[in-house]
N, CA, C and O of each residue as an XYZ file, in Angstrom:
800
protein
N       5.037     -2.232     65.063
C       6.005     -1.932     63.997
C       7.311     -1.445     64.624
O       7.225     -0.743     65.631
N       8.627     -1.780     64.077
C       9.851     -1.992     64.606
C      10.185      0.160     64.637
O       9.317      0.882     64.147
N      10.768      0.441     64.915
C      11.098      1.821     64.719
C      12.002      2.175     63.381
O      12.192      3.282     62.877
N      12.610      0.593     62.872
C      13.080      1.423     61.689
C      12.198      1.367     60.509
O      12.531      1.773     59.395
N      10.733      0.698     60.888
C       9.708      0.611     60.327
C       8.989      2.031     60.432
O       8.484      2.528     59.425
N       8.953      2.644     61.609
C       8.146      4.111     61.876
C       9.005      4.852     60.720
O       8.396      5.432     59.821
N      10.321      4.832     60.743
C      11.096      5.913     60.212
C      10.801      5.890     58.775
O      10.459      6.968     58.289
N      10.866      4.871     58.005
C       9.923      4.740     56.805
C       9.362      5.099     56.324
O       9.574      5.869     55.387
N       8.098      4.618     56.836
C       6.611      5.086     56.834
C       6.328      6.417     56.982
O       5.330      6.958     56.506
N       7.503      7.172     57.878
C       7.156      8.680     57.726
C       7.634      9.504     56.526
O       7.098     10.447     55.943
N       9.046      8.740     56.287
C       9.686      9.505     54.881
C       8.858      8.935     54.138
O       8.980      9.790     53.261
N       7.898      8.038     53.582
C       7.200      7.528     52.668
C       6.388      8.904     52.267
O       6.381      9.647     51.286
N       5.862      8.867     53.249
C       4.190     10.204     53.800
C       4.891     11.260     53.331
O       4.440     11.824     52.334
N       6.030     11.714     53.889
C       6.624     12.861     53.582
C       7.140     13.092     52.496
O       7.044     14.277     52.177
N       7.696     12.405     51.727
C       7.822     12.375     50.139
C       6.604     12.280     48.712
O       6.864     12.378     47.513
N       5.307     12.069     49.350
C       4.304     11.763     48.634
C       3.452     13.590     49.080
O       2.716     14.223     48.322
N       3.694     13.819     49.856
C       3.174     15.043     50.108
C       3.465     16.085     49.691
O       2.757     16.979     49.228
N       5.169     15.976     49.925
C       6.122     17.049     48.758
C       5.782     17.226     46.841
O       5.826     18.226     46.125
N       5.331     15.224     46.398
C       5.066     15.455     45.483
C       4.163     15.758     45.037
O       4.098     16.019     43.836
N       2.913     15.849     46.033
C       1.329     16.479     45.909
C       1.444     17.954     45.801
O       0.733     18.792     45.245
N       2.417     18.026     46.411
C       2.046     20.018     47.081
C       3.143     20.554     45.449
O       2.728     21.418     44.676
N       4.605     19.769     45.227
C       4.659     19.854     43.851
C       3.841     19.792     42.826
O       4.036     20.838     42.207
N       3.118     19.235     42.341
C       2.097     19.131     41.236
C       1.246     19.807     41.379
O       0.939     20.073     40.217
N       0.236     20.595     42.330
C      -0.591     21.678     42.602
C       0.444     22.870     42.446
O       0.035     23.864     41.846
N       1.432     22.870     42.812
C       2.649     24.149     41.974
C       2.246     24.396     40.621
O       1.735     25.343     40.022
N       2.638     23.244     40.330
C       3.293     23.051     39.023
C       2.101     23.513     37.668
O       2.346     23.965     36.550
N       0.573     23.130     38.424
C      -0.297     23.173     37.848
C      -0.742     24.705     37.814
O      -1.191     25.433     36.928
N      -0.496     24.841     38.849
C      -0.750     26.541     39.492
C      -0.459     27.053     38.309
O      -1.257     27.535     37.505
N       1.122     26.907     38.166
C       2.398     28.388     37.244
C       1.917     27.568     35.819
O       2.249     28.140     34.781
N       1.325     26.556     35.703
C       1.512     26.378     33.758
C      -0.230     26.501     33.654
O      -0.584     25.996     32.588
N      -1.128     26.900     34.263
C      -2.277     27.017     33.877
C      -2.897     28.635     34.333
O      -3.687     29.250     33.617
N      -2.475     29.051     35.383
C      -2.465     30.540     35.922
C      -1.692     31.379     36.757
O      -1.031     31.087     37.753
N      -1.861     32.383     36.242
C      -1.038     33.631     37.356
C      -1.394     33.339     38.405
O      -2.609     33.275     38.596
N      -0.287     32.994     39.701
C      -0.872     32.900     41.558
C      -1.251     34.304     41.294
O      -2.421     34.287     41.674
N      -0.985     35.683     40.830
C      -1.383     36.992     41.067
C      -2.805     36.941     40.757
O      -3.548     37.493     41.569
N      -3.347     36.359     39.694
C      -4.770     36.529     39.135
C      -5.391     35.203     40.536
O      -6.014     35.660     41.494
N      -5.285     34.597     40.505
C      -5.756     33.310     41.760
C      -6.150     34.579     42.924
O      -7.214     34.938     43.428
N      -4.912     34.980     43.043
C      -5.143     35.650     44.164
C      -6.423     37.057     44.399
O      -7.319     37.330     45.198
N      -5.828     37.629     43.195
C      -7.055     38.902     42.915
C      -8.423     38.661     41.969
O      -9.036     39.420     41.219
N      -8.612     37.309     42.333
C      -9.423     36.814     41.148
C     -10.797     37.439     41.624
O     -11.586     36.968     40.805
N     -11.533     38.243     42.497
C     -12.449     39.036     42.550
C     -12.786     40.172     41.911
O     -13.877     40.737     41.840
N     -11.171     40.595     41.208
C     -11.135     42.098     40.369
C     -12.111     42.173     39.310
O     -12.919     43.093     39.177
N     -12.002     41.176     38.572
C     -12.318     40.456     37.491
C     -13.844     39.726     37.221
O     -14.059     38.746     37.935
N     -14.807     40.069     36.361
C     -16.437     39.086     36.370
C     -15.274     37.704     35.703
O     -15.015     36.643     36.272
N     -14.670     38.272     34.134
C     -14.101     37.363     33.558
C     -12.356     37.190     33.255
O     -11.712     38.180     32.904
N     -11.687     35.831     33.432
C     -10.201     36.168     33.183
C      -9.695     35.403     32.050
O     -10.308     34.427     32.483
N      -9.155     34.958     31.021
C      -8.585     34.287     30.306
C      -7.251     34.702     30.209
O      -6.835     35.854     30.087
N      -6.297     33.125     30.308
C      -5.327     33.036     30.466
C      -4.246     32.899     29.254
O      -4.757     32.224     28.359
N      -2.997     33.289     28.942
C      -2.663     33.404     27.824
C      -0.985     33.098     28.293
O      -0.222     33.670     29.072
N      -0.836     31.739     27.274
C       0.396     31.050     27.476
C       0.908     31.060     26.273
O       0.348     31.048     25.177
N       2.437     31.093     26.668
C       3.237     31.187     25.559
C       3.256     29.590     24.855
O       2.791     28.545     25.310
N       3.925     29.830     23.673
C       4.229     28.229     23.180
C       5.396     28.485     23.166
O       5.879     29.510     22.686
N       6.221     27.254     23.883
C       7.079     26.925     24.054
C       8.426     26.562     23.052
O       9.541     27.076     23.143
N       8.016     25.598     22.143
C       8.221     24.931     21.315
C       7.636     25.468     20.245
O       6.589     24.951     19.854
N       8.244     26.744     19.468
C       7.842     27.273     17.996
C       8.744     27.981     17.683
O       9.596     28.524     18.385
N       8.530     28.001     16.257
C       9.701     28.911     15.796
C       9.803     30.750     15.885
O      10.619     31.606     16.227
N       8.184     30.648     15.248
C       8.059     32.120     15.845
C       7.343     31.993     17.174
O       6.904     31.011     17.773
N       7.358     33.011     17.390
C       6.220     33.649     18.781
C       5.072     33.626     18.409
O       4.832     34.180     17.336
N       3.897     32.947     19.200
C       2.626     32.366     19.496
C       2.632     32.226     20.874
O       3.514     32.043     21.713
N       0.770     32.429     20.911
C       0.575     32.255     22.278
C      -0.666     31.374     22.151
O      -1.113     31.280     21.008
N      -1.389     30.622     23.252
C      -2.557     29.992     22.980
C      -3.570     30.638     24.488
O      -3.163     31.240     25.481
N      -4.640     30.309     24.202
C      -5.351     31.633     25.263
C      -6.417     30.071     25.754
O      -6.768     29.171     24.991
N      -6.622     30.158     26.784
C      -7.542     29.986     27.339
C      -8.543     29.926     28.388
O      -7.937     30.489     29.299
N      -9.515     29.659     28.788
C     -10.947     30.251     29.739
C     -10.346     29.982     30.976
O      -9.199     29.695     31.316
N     -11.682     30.189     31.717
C     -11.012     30.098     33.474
C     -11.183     28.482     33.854
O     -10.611     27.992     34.827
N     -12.063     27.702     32.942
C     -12.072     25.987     33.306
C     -10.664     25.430     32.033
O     -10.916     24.385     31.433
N      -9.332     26.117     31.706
C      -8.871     25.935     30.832
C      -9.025     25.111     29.592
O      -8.331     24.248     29.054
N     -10.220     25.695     29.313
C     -10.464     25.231     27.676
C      -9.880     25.995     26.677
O     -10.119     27.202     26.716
N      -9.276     25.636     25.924
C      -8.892     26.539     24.797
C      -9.892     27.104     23.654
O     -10.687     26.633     22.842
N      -9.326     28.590     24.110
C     -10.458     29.305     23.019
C      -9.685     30.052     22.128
O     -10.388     30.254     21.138
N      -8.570     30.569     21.989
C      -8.305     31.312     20.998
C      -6.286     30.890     20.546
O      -5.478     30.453     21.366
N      -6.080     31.107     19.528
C      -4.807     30.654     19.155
C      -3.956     32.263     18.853
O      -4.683     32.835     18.041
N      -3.157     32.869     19.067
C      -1.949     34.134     18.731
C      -1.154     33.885     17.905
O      -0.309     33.114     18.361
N      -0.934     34.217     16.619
C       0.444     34.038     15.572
C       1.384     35.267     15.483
O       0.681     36.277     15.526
N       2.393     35.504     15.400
C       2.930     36.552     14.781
C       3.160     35.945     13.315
O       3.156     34.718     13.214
N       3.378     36.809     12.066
C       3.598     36.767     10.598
C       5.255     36.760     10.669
O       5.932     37.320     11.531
N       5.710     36.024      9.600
C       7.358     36.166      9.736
C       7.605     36.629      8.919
O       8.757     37.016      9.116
N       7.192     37.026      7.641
C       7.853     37.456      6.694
C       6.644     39.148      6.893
O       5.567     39.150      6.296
N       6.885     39.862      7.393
C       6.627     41.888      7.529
C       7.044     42.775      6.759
O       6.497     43.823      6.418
N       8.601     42.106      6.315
C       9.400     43.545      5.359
C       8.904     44.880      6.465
O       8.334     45.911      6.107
N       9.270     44.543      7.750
C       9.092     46.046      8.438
C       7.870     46.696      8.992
O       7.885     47.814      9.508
N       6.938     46.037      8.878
C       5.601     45.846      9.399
C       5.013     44.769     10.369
O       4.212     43.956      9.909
N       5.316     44.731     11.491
C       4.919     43.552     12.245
C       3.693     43.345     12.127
O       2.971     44.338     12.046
N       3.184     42.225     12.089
C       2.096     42.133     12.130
C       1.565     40.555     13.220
O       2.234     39.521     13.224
N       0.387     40.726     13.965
C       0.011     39.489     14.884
C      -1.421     39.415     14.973
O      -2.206     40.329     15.224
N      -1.678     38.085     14.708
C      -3.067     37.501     14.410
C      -3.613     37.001     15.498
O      -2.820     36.594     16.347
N      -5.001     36.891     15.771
C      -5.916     36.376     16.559
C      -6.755     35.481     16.096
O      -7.769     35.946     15.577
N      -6.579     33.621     16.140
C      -7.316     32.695     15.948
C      -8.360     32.132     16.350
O      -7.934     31.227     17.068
N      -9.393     32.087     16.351
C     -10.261     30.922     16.844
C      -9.647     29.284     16.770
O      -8.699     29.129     16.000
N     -10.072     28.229     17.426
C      -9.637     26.926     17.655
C      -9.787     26.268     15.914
O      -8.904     25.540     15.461
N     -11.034     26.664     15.082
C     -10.749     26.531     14.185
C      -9.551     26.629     13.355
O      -9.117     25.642     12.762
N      -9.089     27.591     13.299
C      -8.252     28.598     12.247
C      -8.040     29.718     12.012
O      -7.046     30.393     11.746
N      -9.693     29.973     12.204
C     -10.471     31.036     11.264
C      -9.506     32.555     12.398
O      -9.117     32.690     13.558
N      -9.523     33.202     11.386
C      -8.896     34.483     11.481
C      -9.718     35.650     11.901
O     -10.503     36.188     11.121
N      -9.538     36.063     13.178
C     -10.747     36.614     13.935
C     -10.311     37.994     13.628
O     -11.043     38.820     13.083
N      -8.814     38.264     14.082
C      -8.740     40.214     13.759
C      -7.386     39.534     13.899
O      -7.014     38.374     14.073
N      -6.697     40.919     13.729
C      -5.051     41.182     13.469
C      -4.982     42.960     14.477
O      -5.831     43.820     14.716
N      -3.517     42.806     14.804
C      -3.208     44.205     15.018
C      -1.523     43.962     14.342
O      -0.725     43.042     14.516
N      -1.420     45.460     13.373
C      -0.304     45.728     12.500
C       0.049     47.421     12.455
O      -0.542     48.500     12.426
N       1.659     46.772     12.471
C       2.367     48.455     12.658
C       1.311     48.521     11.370
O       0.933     47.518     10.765
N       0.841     50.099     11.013
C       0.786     50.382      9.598
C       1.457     51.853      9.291
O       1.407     52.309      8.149
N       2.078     52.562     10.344
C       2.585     53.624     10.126
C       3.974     53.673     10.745
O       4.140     52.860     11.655
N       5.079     54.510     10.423
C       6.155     54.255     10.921
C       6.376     55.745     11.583
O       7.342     55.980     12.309
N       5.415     56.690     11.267
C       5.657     57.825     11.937
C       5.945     58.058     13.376
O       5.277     57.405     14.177
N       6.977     59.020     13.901
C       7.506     58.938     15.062
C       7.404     57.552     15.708
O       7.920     56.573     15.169
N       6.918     57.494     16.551
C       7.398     55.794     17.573
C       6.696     54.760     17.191
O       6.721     53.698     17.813
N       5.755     55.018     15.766
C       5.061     53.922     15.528
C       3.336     53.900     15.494
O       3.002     54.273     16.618
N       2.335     53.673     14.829
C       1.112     53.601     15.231
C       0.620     51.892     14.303
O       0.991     51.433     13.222
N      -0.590     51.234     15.628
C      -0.453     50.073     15.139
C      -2.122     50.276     15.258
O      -2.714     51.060     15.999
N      -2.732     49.251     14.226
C      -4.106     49.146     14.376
C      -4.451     48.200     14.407
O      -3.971     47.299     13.720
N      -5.490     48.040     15.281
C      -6.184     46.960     15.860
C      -7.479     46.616     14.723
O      -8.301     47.512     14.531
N      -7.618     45.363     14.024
C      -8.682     45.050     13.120
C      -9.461     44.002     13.809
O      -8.985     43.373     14.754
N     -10.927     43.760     13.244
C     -11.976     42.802     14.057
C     -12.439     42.498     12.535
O     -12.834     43.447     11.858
N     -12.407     41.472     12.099
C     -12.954     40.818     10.306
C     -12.654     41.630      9.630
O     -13.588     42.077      8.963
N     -11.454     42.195      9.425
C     -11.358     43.124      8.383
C     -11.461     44.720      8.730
O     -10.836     45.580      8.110
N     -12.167     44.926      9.596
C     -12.793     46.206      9.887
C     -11.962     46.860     11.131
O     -11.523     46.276     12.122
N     -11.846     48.700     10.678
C     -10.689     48.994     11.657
C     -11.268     48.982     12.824
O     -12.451     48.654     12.733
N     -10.814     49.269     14.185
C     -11.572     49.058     15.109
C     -11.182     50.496     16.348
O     -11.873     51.197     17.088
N      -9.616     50.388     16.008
C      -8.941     51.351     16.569
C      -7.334     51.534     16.605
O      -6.792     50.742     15.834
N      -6.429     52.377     17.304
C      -5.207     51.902     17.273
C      -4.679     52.949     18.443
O      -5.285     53.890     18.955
N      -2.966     52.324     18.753
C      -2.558     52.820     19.727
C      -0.871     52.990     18.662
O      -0.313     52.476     17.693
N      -0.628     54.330     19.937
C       0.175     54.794     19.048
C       1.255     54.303     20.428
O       0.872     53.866     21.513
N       2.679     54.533     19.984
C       3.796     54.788     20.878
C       4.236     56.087     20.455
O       4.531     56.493     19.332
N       4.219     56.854     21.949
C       4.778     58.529     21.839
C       6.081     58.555     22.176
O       6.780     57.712     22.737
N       6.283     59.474     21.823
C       8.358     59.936     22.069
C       8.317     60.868     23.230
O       7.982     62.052     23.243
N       8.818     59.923     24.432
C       8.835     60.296     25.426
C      10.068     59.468     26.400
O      10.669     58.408     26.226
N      10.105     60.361     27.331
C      11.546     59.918     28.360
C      11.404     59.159     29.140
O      12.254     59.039     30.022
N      10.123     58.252     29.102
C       9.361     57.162     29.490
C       8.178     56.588     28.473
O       7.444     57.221     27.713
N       8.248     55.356     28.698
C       7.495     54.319     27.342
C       5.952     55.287     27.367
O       5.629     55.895     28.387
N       5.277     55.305     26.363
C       3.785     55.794     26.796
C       2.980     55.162     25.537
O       3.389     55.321     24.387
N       1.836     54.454     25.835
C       1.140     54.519     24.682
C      -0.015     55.244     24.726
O      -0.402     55.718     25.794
N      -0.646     55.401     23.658
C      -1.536     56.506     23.921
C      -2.836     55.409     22.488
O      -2.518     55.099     21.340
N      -3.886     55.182     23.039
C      -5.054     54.349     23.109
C      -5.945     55.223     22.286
O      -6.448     56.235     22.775
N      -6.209     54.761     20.719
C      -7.570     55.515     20.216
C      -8.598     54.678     19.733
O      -8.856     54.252     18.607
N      -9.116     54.542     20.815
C     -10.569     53.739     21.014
C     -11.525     53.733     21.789
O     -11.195     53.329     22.905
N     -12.519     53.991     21.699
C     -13.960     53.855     22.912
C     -13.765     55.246     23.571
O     -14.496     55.381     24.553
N     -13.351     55.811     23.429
C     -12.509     57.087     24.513
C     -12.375     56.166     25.601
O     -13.004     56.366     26.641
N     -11.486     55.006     25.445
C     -11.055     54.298     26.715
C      -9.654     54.944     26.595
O      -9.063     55.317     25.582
N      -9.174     54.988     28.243
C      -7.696     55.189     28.728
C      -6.767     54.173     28.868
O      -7.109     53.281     29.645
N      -5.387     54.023     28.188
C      -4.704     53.034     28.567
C      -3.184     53.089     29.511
O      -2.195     53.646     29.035
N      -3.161     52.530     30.696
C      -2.627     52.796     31.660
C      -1.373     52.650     32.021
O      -1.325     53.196     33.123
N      -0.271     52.224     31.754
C       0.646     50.843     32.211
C       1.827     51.093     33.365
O       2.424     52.170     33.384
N       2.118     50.071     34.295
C       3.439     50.251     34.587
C       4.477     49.647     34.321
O       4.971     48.930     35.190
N       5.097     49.771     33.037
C       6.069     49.167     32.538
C       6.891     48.313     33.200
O       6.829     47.196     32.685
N       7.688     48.369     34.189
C       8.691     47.639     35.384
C       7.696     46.412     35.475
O       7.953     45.317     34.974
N       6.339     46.755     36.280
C       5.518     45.558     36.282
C       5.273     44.649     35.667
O       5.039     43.466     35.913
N       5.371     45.634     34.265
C       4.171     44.666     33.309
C       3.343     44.615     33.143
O       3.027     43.754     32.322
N       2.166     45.520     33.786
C       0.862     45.590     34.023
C       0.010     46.599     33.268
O       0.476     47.674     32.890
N      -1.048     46.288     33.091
C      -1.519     47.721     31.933
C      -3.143     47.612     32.543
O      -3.731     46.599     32.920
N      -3.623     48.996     32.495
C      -5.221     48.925     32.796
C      -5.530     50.106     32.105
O      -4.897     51.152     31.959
N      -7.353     49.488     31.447
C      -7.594     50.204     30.253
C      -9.357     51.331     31.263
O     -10.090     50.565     31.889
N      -9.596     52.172     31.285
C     -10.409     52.868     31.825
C     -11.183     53.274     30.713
O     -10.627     53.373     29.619
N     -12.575     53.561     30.857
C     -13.486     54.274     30.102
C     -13.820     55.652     30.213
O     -13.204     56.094     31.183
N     -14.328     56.309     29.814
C     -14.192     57.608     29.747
C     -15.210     58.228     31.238
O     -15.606     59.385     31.382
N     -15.379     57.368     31.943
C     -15.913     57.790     33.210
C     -14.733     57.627     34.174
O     -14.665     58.313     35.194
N     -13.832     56.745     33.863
C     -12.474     56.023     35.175
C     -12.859     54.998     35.437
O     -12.379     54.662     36.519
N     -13.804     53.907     34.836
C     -14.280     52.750     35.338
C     -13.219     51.549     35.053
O     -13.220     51.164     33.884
N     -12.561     51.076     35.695
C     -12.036     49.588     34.898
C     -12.661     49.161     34.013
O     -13.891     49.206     34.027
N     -11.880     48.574     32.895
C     -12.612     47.687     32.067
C     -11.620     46.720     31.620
O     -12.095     45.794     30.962
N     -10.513     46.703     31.787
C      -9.711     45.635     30.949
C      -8.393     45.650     32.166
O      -7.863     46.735     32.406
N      -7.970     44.528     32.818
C      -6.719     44.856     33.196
C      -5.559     43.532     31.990
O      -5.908     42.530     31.365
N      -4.571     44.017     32.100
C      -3.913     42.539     31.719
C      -2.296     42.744     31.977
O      -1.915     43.740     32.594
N      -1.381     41.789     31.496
C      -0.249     41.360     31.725
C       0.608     41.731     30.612
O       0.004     41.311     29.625
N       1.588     42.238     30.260
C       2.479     42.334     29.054
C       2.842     40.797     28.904
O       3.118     40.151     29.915
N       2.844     40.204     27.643
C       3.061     39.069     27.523
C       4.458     38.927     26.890
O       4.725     37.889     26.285
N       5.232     39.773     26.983
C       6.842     39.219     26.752
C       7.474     39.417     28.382
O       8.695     39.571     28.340
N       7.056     39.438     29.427
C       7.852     39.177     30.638
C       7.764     37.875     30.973
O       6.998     37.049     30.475
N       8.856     37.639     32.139
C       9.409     36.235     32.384
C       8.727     35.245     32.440
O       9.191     34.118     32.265
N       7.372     35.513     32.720
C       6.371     34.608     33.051
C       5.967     33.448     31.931
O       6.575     33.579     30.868
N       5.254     32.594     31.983
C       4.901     31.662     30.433
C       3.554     31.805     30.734
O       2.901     31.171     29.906
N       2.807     32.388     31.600
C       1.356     32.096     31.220
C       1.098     33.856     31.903
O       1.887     34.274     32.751
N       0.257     34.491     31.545
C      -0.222     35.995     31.454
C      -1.611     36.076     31.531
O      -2.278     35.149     31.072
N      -2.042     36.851     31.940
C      -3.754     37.046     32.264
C      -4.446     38.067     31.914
O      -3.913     39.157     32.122
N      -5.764     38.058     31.311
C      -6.389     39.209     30.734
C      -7.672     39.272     31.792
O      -8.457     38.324     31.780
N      -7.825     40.048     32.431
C      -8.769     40.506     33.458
C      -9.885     41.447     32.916
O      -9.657     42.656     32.948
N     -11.270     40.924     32.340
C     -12.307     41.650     31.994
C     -13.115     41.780     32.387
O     -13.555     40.649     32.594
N     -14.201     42.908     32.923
C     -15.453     43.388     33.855
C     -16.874     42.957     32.741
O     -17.994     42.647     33.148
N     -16.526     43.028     31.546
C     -17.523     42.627     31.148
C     -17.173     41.523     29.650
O     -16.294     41.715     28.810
N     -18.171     40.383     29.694
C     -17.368     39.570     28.580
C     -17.764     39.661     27.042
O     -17.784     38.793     26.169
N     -18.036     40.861     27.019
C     -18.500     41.619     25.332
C     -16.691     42.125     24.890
O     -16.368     42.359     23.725
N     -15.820     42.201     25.932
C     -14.643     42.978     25.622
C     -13.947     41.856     25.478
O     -12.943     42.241     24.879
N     -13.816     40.410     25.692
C     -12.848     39.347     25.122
C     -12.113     39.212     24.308
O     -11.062     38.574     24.245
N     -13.001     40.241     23.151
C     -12.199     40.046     21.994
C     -11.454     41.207     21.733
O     -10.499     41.128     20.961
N     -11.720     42.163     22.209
C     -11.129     43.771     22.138
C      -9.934     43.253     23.478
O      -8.755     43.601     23.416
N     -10.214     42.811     24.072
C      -9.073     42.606     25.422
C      -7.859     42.171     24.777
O      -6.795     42.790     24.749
N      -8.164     40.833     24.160
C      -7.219     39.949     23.352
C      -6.023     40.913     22.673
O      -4.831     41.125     22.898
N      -7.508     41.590     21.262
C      -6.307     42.415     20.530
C      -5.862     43.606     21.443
O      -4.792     44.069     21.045
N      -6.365     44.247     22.555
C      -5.362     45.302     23.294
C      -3.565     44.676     23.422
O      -2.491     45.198     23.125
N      -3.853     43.649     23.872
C      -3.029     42.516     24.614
C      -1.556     42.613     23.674
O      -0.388     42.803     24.016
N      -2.497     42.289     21.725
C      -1.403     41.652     20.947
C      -0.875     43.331     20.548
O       0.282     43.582     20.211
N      -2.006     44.413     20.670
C      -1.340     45.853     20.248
C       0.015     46.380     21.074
O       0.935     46.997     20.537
N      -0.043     46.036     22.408
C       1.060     46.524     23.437
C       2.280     45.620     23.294
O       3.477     45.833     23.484
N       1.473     44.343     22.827
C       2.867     43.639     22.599
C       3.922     43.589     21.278
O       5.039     43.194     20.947
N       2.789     44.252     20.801
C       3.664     45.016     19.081
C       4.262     46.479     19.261
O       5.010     47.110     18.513
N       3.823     46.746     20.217
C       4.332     47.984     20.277
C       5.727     47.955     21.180
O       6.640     48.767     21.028
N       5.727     47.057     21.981
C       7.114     47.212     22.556
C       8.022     46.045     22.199
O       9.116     45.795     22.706
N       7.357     45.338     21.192
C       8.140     44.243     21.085
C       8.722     43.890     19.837
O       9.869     43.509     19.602
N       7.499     44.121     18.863
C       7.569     43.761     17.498
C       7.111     42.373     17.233
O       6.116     41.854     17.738
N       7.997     41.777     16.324
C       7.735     40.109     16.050
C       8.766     39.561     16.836
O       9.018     38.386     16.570
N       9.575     40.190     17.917
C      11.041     39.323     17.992
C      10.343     38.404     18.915
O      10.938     37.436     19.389
């Protein structure tokens, strides 16, 4: 083969490789956190939680670690001053909600499972963000700048880590030790994100 034949054949190779090692990117950032990839030992279970792109309000769609979709996120648009954000099954069906229901000092929002209260977290008035967690006598942790929040049991055990889902990112991760909390993880997830966010 002539040498301006070698030269070719190598930019060929070398352009097909760029677009391999592109698409394993690409797949990486729209299906998981490289942070969760990376610490993915923390975790028995992780489900991943992506924004939708293309909506009018804010929604998110959640799914497993073989990305199957398991659960759908709505916010409500019409509140009159009450945010409120839902938790779907693939059906439809309406699994729980968490809603401001009090407006006292910084806010208290409750977390529902079929109707039934389950718990709630308040936002305190303080010279730094704080929420303060009334449920399970679990602890809720966060470092705001990060983004990061971890929920402890009343021994100090991990039990829930996850991601604030209004930072830059489009896909966010819920990190659970045991998979009875999936659904309590979820609504922690949509409570912090009502609490610092609202419906915007």
């Amino acid at each position: 083969m002539s040498l301006l034949g070698n030269i070719a054949k190598k930019a060929v190779v070398k352009t097909i490789k760029k677009e391999a090692e592109y698409g394993f990117i690409s797949h990486v950032e729209n299906t998981r956190s490289v942070d969760a990839l990376i610490n993915k030992s923390t975790a028995n279970y992780m489900l991943f939680i992506k924004k939708k792109s293309l909506s009018i309000k804010r929604g998110f769609t959640v799914y497993d670690e073989l990305d199957n979709k398991k659960y759908i996120v709505k916010t409500d648009s019409l509140t009159f001053g009450y945010p409120c954000i839902r938790l779907y099954g693939t059906d439809n069906h309406e699994i729980g909600n968490v809603e401001l229901t009090s407006k006292e000092g910084m806010g208290t929002y409750t977390m529902a499972l079929d109707g039934k209260v389950l718990g709630t977290l308040r936002r305190k008035m303080s010279l730094k963000v704080k929420l303060e967690l009334s449920f399970n006598n679990w602890k809720l942790e966060g470092n705001f700048m990060q983004n990061t929040f971890t929920v402890t049991d009343k021994s100090g055990n991990v039990v829930i880590k996850f991601d604030d889902a209004f930072s830059y990112r489009d896909t966010y991760v819920l990190e659970i030790n045991n998979r009875e909390h999936e659904i309590i993880g979820l609504l922690l997830v949509m409570a912090v994100e009502l609490a610092l966010h609202g419906n915007d």
